[in-house]
mmCIF file of C-alpha atoms in Angstrom:
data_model
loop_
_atom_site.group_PDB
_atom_site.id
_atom_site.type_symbol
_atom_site.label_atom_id
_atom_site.label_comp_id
_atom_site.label_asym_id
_atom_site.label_seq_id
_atom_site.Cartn_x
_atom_site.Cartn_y
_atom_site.Cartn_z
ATOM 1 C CA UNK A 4 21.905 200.849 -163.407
ATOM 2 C CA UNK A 5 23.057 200.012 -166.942
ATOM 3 C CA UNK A 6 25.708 198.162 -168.686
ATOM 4 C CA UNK A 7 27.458 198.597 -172.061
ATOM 5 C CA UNK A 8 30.099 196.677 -171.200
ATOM 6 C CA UNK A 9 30.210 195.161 -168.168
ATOM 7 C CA UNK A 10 26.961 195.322 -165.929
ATOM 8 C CA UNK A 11 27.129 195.974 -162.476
ATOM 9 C CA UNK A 12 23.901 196.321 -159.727
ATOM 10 C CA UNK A 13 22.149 198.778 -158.471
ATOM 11 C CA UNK A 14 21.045 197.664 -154.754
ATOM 12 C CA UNK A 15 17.033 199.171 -154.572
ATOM 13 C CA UNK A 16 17.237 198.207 -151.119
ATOM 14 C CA UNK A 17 19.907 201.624 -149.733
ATOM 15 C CA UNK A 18 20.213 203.324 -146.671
ATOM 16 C CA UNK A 19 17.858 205.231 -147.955
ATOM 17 C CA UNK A 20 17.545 208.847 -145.660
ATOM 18 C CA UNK A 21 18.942 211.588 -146.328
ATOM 19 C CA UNK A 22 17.368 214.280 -143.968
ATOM 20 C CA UNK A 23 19.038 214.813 -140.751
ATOM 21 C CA UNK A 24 18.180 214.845 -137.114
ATOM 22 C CA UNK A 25 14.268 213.948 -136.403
ATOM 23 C CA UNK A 26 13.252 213.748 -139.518
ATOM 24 C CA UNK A 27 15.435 210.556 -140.507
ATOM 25 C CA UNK A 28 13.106 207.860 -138.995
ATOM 26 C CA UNK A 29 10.687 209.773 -140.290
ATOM 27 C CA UNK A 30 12.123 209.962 -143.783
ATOM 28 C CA UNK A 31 13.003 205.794 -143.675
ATOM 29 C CA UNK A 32 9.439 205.055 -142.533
ATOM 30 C CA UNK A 33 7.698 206.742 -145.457
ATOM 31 C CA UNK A 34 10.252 205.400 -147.581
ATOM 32 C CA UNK A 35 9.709 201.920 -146.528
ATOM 33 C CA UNK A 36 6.132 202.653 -146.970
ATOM 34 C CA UNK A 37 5.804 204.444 -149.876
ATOM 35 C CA UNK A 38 4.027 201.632 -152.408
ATOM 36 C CA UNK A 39 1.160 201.356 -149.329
ATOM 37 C CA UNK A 40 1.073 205.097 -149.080
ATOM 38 C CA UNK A 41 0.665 205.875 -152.578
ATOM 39 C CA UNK A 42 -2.050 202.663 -152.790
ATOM 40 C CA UNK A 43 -3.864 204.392 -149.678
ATOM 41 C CA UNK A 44 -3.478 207.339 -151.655
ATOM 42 C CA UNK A 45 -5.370 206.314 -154.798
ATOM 43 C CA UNK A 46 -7.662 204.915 -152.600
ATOM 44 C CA UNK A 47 -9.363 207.397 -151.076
ATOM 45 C CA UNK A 48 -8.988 210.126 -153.453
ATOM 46 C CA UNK A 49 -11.055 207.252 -155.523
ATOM 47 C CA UNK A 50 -13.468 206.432 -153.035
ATOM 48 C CA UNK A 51 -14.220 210.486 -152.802
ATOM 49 C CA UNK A 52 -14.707 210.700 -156.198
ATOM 50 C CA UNK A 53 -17.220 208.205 -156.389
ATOM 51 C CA UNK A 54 -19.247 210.058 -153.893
ATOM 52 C CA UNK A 55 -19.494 212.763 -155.179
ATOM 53 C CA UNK A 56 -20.093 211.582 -158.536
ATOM 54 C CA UNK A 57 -17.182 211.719 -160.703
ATOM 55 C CA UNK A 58 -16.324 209.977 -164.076
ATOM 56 C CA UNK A 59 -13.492 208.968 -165.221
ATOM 57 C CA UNK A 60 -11.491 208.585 -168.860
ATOM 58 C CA UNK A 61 -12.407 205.464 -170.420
ATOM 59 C CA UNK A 62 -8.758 203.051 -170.546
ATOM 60 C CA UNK A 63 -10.121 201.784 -173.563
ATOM 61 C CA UNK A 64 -11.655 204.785 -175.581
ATOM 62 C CA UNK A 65 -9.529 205.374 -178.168
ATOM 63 C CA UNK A 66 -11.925 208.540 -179.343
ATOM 64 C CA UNK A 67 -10.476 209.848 -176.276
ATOM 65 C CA UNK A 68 -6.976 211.604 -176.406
ATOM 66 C CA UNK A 69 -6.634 212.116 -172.687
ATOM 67 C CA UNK A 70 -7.671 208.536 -172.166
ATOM 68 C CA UNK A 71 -5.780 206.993 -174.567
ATOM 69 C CA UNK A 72 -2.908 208.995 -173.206
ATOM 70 C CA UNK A 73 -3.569 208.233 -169.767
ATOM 71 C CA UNK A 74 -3.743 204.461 -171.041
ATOM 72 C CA UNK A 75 -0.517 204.818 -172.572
ATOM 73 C CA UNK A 76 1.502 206.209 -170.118
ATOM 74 C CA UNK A 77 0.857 203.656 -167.992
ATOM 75 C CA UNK A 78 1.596 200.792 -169.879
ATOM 76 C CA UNK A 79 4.683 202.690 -170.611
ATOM 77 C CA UNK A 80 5.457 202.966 -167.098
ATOM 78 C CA UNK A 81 4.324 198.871 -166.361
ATOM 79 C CA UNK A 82 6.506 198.123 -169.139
ATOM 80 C CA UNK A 83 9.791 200.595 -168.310
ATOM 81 C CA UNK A 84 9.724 198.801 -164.745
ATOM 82 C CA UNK A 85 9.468 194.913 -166.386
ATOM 83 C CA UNK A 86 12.034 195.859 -168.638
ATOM 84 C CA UNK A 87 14.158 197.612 -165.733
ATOM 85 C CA UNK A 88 13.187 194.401 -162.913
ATOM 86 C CA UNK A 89 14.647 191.840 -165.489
ATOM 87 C CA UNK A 90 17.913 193.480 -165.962
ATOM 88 C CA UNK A 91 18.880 194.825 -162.351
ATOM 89 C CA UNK A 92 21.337 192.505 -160.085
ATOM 90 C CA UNK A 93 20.739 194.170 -156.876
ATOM 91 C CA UNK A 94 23.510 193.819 -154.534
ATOM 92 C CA UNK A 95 26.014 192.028 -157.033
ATOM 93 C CA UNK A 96 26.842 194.982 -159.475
ATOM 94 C CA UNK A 97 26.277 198.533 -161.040
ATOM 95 C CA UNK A 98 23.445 197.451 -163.545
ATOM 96 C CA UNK A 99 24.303 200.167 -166.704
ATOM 97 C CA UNK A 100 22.682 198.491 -169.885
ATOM 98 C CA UNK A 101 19.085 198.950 -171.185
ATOM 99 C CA UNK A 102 17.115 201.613 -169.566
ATOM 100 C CA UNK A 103 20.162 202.313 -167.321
ATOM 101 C CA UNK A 104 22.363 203.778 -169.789
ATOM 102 C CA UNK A 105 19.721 206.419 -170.021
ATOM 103 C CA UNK A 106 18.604 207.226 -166.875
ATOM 104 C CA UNK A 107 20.270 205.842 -163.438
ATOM 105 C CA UNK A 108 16.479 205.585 -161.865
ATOM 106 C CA UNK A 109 13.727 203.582 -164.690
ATOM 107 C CA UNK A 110 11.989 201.647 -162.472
ATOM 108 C CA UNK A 111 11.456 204.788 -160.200
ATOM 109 C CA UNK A 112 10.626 206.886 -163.320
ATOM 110 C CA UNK A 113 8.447 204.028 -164.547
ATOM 111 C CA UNK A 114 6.580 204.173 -161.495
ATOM 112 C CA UNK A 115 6.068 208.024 -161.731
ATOM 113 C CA UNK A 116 4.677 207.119 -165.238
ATOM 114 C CA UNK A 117 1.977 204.365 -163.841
ATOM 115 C CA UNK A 118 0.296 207.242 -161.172
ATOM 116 C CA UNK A 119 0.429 209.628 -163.871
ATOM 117 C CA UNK A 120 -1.339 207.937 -166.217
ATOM 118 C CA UNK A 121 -3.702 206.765 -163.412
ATOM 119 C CA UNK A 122 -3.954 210.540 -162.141
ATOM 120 C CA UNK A 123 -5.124 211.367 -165.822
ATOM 121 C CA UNK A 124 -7.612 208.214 -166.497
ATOM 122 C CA UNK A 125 -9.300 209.182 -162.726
ATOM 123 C CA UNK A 126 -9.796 212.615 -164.505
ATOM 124 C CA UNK A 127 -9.335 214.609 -161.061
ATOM 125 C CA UNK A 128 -6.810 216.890 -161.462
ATOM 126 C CA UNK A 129 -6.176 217.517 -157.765
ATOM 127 C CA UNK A 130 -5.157 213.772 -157.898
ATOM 128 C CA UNK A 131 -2.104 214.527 -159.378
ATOM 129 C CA UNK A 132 -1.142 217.109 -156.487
ATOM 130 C CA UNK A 133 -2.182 214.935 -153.724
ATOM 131 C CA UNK A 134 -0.230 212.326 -155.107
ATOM 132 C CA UNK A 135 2.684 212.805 -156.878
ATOM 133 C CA UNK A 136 3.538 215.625 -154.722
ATOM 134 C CA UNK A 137 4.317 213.641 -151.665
ATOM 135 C CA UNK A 138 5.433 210.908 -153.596
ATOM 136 C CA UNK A 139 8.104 213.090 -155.204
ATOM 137 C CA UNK A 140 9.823 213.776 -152.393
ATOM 138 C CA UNK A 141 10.016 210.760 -150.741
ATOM 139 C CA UNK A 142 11.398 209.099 -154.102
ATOM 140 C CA UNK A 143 14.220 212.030 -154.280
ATOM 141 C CA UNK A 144 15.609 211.838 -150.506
ATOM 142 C CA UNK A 145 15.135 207.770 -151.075
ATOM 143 C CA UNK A 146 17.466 208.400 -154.298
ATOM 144 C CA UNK A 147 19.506 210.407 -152.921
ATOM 145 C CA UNK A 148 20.812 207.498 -150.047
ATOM 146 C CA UNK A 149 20.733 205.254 -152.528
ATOM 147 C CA UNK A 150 23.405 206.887 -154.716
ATOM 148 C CA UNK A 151 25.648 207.761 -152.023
ATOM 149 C CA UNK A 152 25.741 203.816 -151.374
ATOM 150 C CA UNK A 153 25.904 202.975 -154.233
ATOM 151 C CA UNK A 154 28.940 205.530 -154.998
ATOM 152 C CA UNK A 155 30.918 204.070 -152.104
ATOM 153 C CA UNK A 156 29.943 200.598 -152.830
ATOM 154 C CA UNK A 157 30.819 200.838 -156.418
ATOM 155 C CA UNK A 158 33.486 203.749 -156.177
ATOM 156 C CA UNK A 159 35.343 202.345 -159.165
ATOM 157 C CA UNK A 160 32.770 202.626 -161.883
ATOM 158 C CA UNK A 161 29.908 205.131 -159.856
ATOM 159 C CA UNK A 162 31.662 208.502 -160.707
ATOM 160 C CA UNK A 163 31.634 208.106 -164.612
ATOM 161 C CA UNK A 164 28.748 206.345 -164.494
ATOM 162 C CA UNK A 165 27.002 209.060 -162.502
ATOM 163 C CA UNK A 166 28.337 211.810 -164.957
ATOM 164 C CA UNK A 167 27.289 210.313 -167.738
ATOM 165 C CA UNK A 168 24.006 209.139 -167.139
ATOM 166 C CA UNK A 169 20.714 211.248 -165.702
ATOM 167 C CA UNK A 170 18.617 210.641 -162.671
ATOM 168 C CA UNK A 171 15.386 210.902 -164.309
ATOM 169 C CA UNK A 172 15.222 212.636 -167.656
ATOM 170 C CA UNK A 173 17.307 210.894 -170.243
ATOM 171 C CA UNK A 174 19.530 213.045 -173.145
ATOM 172 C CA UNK A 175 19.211 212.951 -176.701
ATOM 173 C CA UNK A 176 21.787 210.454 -177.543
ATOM 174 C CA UNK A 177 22.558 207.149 -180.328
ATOM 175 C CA UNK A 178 23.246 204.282 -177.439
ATOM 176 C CA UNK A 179 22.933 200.459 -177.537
ATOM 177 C CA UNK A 180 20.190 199.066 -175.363
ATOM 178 C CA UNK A 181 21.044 195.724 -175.325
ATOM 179 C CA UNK A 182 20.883 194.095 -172.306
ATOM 180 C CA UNK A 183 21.041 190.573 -170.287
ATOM 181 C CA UNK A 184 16.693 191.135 -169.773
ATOM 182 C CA UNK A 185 16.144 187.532 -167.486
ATOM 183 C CA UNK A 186 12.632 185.904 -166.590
ATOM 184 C CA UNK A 187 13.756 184.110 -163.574
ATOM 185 C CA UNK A 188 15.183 188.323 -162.311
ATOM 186 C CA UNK A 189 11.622 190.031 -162.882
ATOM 187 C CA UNK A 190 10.021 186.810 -161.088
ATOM 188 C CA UNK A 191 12.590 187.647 -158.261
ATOM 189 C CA UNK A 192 12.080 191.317 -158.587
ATOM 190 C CA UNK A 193 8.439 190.162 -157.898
ATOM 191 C CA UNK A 194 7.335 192.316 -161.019
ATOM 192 C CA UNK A 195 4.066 190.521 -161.683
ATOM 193 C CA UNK A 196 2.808 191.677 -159.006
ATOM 194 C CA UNK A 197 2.617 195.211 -160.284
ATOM 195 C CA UNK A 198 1.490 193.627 -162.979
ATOM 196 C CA UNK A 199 -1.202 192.133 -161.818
ATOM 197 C CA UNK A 200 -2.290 194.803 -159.815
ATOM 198 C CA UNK A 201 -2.392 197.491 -162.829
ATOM 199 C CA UNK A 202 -4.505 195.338 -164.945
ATOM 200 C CA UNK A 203 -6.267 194.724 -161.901
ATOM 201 C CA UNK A 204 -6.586 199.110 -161.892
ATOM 202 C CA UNK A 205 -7.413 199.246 -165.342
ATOM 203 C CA UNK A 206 -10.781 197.113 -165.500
ATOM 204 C CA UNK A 207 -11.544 198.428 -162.352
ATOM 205 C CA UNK A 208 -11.530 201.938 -164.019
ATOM 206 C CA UNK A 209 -13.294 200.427 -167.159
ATOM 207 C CA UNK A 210 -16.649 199.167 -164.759
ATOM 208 C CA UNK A 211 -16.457 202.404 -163.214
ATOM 209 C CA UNK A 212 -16.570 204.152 -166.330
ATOM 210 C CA UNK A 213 -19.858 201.945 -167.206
ATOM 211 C CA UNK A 214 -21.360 202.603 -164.223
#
């Protein structure tokens, strides 16, 4: 999560689970799922919009607002995750520069941008229930493990830290956002591949548009 001083990493891969009992496995298998769930997802809400005829925003039409704005959010998102991948150290130390001095979650918040901005370019609105309603709670009880690791592995710095610093929606506030952003991390992080895969979306929508 960020670093104005020192940095220190914030581990993606927690204990996850937070719900008790039965619904634990339960809970870690959707987690461990989620990116396939939420491609399934988009999937078939896509493939039933086809059928039954449905248009949607053109990425590129800058006449549009809600395209454009679709378009936007998510590059946004694409490019809050890049900027996020390069920076964290997973496992090694409490990552609290760049995007994490804002917010303790970006690449989770970036993501949450992307299907937005998808949701809005597919121009069903009952995409964005069906969606990011399922999605949003597996991403909060996945959070939630992952800060209680991370506040036992890291019990020095996670309190202040924690305090200081917002899940999801940043504060108002004058902060540096320099940070140690490395190639060779995002490669790790395997980043391109949501690149690839979201330009991949957006011509995709752009034929379908045509069509």
């Amino acid at each position: 999560m960020m670093h104005s001083s020192p940095s220190v990493t914030t581990p993606v891969s927690a204990e996850p689970s937070s719900a008790p009992g039965l619904l634990q496995p339960i809970a870690e298998f959707l987690i461990r799922r989620r990116i396939l769930l939420s491609a399934i997802l988009f999937t078939l809400l896509i493939v039933s919009d086809v059928l039954f005829g449905s248009q949607p925003r053109d990425p590129l039409g800058l006449h549009d607002p809600l395209g454009a704005a679709g378009s936007l959010l998510v590059l946004g998102g694409l490019a809050l995750r890049s900027w996020s991948a390069g920076i964290l150290r997973k496992d090694a130390e409490l990552t609290m520069t760049g995007p994490y001095r804002l917010i303790r979650n970006p690449l989770y918040v970036g993501s949450f941008l992307m299907m937005f901005g998808f949701c809005v370019l597919i121009d069903d609105p009952k995409n964005i229930w069906l969606i990011l309603g399922p999605m949003l709670v597996i991403y909060i009880v996945k959070v939630r493990g992952e800060e209680r690791l991370l506040s036992t592995r890291f019990s020095a710095q996670w309190p202040d830290y924690a305090r200081r610093t917002p899940r999801f929606i940043p504060r108002i506030a004058r902060a540096s956002l320099r940070a140690d952003w490395r190639a060779a991390q995002w490669m790790h992080s395997r980043e391109y591949q949501a690149l690839g895969a979201t330009l991949s979306a957006l011509v995709a929508i752009k034929i379908w548009h045509l069509i």
